[in-house]
XYZ file of C-alpha atoms in Angstrom:
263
model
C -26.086 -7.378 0.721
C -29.925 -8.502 0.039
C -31.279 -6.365 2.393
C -29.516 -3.063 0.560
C -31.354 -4.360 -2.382
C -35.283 -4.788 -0.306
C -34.565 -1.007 0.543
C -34.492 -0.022 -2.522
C -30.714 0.451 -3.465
C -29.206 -1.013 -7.046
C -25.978 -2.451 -6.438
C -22.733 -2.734 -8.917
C -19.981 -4.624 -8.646
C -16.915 -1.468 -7.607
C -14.179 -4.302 -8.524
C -11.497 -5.443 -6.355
C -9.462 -8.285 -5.312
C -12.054 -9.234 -2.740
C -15.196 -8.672 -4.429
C -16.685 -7.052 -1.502
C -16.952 -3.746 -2.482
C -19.953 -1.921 -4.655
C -21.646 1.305 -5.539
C -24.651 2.188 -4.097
C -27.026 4.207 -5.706
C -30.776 5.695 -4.834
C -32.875 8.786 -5.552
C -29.590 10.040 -6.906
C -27.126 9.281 -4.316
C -24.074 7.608 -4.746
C -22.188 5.570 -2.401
C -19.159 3.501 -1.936
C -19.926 0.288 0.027
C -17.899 -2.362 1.543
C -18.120 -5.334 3.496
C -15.573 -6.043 6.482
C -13.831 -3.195 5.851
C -11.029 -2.403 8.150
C -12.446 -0.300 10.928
C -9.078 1.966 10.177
C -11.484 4.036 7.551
C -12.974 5.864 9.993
C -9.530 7.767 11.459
C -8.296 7.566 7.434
C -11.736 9.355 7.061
C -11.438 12.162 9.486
C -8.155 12.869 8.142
C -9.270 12.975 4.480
C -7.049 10.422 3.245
C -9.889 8.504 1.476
C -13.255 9.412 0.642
C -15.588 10.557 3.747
C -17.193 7.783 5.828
C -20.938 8.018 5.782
C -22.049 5.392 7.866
C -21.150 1.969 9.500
C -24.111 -0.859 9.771
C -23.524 -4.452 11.382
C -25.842 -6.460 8.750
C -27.781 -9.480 9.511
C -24.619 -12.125 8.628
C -22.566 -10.401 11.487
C -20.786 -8.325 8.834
C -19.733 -4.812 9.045
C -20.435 -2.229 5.918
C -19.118 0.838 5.576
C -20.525 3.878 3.278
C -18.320 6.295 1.869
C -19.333 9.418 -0.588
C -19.114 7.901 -3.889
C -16.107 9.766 -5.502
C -16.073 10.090 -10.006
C -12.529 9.921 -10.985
C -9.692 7.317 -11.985
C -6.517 5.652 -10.626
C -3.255 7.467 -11.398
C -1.442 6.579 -14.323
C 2.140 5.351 -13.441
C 3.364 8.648 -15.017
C 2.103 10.577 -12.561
C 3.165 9.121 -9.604
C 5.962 11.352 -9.146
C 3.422 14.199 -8.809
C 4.291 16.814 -5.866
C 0.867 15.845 -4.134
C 2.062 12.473 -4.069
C 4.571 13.132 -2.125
C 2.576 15.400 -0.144
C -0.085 12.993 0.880
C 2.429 10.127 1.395
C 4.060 12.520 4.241
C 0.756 13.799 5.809
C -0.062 9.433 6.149
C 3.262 8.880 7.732
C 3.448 11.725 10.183
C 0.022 11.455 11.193
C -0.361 11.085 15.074
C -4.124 10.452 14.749
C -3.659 7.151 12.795
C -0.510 5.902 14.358
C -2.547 6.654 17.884
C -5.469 4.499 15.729
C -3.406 1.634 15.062
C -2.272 1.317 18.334
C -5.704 1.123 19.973
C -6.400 -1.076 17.694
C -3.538 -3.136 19.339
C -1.482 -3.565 16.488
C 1.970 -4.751 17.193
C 4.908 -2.928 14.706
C 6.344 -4.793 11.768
C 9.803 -5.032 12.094
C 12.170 -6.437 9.491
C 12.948 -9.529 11.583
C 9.338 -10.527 10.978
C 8.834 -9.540 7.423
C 11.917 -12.081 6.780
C 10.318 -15.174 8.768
C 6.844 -14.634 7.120
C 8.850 -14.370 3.617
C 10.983 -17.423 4.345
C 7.559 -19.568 5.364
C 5.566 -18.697 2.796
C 7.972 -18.781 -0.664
C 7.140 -22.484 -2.564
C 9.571 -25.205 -3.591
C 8.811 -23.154 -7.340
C 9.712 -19.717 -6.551
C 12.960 -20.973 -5.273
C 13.937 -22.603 -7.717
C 14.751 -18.977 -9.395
C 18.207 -17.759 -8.994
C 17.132 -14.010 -7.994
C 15.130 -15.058 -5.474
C 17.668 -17.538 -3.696
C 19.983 -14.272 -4.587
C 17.854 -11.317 -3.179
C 16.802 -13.964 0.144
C 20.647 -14.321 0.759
C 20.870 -10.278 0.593
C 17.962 -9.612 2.310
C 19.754 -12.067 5.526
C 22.510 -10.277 5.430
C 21.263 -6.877 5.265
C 18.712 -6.431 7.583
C 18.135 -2.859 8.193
C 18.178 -0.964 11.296
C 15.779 1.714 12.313
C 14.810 2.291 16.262
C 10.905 1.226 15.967
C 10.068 4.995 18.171
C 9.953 6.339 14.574
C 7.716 3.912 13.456
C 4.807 5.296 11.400
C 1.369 4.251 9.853
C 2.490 2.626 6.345
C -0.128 1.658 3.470
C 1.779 -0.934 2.331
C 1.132 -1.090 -0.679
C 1.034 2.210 -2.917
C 0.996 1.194 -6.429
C -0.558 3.647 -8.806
C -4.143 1.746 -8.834
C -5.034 2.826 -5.495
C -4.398 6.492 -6.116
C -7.659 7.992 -6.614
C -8.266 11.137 -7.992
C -11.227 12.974 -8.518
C -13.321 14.622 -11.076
C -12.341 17.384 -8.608
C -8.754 17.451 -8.603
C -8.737 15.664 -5.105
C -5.987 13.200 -4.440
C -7.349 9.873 -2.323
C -4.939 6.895 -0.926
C -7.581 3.693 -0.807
C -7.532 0.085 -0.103
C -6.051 0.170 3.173
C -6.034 -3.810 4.317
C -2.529 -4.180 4.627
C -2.116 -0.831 7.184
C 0.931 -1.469 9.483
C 2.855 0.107 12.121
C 6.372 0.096 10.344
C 9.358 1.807 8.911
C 7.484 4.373 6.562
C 10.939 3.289 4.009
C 8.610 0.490 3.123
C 6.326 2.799 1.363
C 9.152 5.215 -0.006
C 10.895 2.571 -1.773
C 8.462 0.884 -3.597
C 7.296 4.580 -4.930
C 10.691 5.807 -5.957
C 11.536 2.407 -7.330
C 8.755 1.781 -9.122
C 7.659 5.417 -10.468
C 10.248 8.003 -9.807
C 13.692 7.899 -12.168
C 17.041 7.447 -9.923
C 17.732 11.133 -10.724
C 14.760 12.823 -9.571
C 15.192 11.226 -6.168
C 16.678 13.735 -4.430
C 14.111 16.499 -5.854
C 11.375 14.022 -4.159
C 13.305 13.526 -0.657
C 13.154 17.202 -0.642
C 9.241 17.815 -1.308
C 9.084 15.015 0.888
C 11.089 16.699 3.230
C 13.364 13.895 4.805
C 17.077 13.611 4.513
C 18.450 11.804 1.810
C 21.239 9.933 4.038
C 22.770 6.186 3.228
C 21.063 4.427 5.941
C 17.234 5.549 4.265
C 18.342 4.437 1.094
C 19.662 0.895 2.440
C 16.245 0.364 4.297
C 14.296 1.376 0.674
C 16.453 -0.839 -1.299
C 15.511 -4.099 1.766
C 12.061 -3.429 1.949
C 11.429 -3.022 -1.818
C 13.534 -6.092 -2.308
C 11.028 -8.402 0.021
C 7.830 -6.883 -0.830
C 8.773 -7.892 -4.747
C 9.540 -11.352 -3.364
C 6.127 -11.400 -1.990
C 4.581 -10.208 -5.494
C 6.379 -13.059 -7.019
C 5.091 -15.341 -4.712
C 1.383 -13.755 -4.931
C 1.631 -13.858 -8.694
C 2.626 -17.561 -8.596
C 0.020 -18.652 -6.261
C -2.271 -17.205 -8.747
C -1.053 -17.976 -11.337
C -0.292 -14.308 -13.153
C 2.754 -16.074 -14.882
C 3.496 -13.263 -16.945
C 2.736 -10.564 -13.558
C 5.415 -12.826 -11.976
C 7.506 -12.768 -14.515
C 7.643 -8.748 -14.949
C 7.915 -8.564 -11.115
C 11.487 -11.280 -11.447
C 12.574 -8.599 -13.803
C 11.755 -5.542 -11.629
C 13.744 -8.020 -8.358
C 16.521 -8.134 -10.997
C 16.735 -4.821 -11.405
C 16.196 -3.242 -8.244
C 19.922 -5.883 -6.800
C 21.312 -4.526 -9.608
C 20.649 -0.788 -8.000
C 22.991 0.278 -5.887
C 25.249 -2.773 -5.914
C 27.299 -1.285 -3.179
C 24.520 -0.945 -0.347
């Protein structure tokens, strides 16, 4: 980013897993950059799911940065996750033709639940399995394999915890951090929100504002795909060594089989 600061920008450190993103800020202006950011933003953009996309440069490395408007505000708290507009803006992602067409030009192949299993299976470690809920939740997971014909496949963020909610100092609601966009069962989104934020008996008042059928078959393909993406946070965890992270997502696994023994 040295030649952002020869023209005159100051650069700080916007956080992140990947260190890669920063604000930008001269004669006043604010901006959000980021390098080797998925090319996605510019559809996510244009449909006002994030923050709108200034400017793309190819820098001297071979990188790509984008610019978005710089955007004061915060994260959601967890509390207010099951916030109508939630809801709302979950629903405009997944029935949005634009980025589903995006996806696909980008020649994206769908995620089906097939594949989600093998890459689960080849990446847990000789540690992970040595804990009974995950040799537990692996064996349901084999032996409930959802269906869902893959024509209804939508765009799905993949990973909507409350920290990349953005809202701003202007009361506008912002999905970010977009790395893991897929072409998948949108269920994959839906059940981590509702397990995770909304209480069991407030589901059906968020199906509705939602506006999707609360049938059996949605809530067996919530319950699957929660179930493996919190096997993949307690392998992430691990790797990392967040003992304690992995440890509260074991509990939330635990929890989650326990739910709806019957399905």
């Amino acid at each position: 980013m040295e030649q952002f600061y020869q023209l005159g920008w100051t650069l700080d450190s916007a956080g992140g897993a990947s260190g890669e993103a920063y604000m930008a800020e001269q004669d006043g202006q604010k901006l959000f950059l980021k390098r080797n950011s998925n090319p996605f933003i510019a559809a996510l953009s244009a449909e006002g799911i994030v923050p709108k996309l200034v400017w793309t440069k190819r820098i001297e490395t071979g990188e790509v940065v984008t610019a978005q408007h710089w955007k004061n505000g915060r994260e959601l708290e967890a509390d207010e996750m099951n916030q109508h507009r939630v809801a709302h803006l979950l629903k405009k992602i997944h029935q949005s033709r634009p980025l589903l067409t995006m996806l696909k030009r980008m020649e994206m192949e769908p995620i089906t639940p097939e594949i989600m299993l093998n890459k689960i299976n080849a990446s847990l470690s000789s540690d992970v399995l040595t804990h009974h809920i995950i040799r537990h939740a692996l064996t349901y997971l084999e032996s409930h394999v959802p269906e869902y014909d893959s024509r209804f496949y939508t765009v799905v963020h993949g990973d909507v915890n409350h920290n990349n909610w953005l809202l701003s100092d202007k009361n506008e609601l912002f999905l970010v951090d977009w790395e893991g966009a897929m072409i998948a069962d949108p269920a994959i989104d839906i059940g981590m929100l509702l397990y995770n934020y909304v209480p069991k008996n407030e589901w059906s008042s968020w199906f509705d504002i939602y506006e999707v059928k609360e049938t059996m078959n949605l809530k067996k393909r919530m319950k699957w795909y929660t179930v493996i993406q919190s096997i993949g946070m307690v392998q992430w965890n691990e790797e990392h060594k967040r003992f304690k992270d992995m440890n509260t997502w074991l509990k939330f696994l635990h929890a989650v089989m326990k739910s709806d023994v019957f399905i």
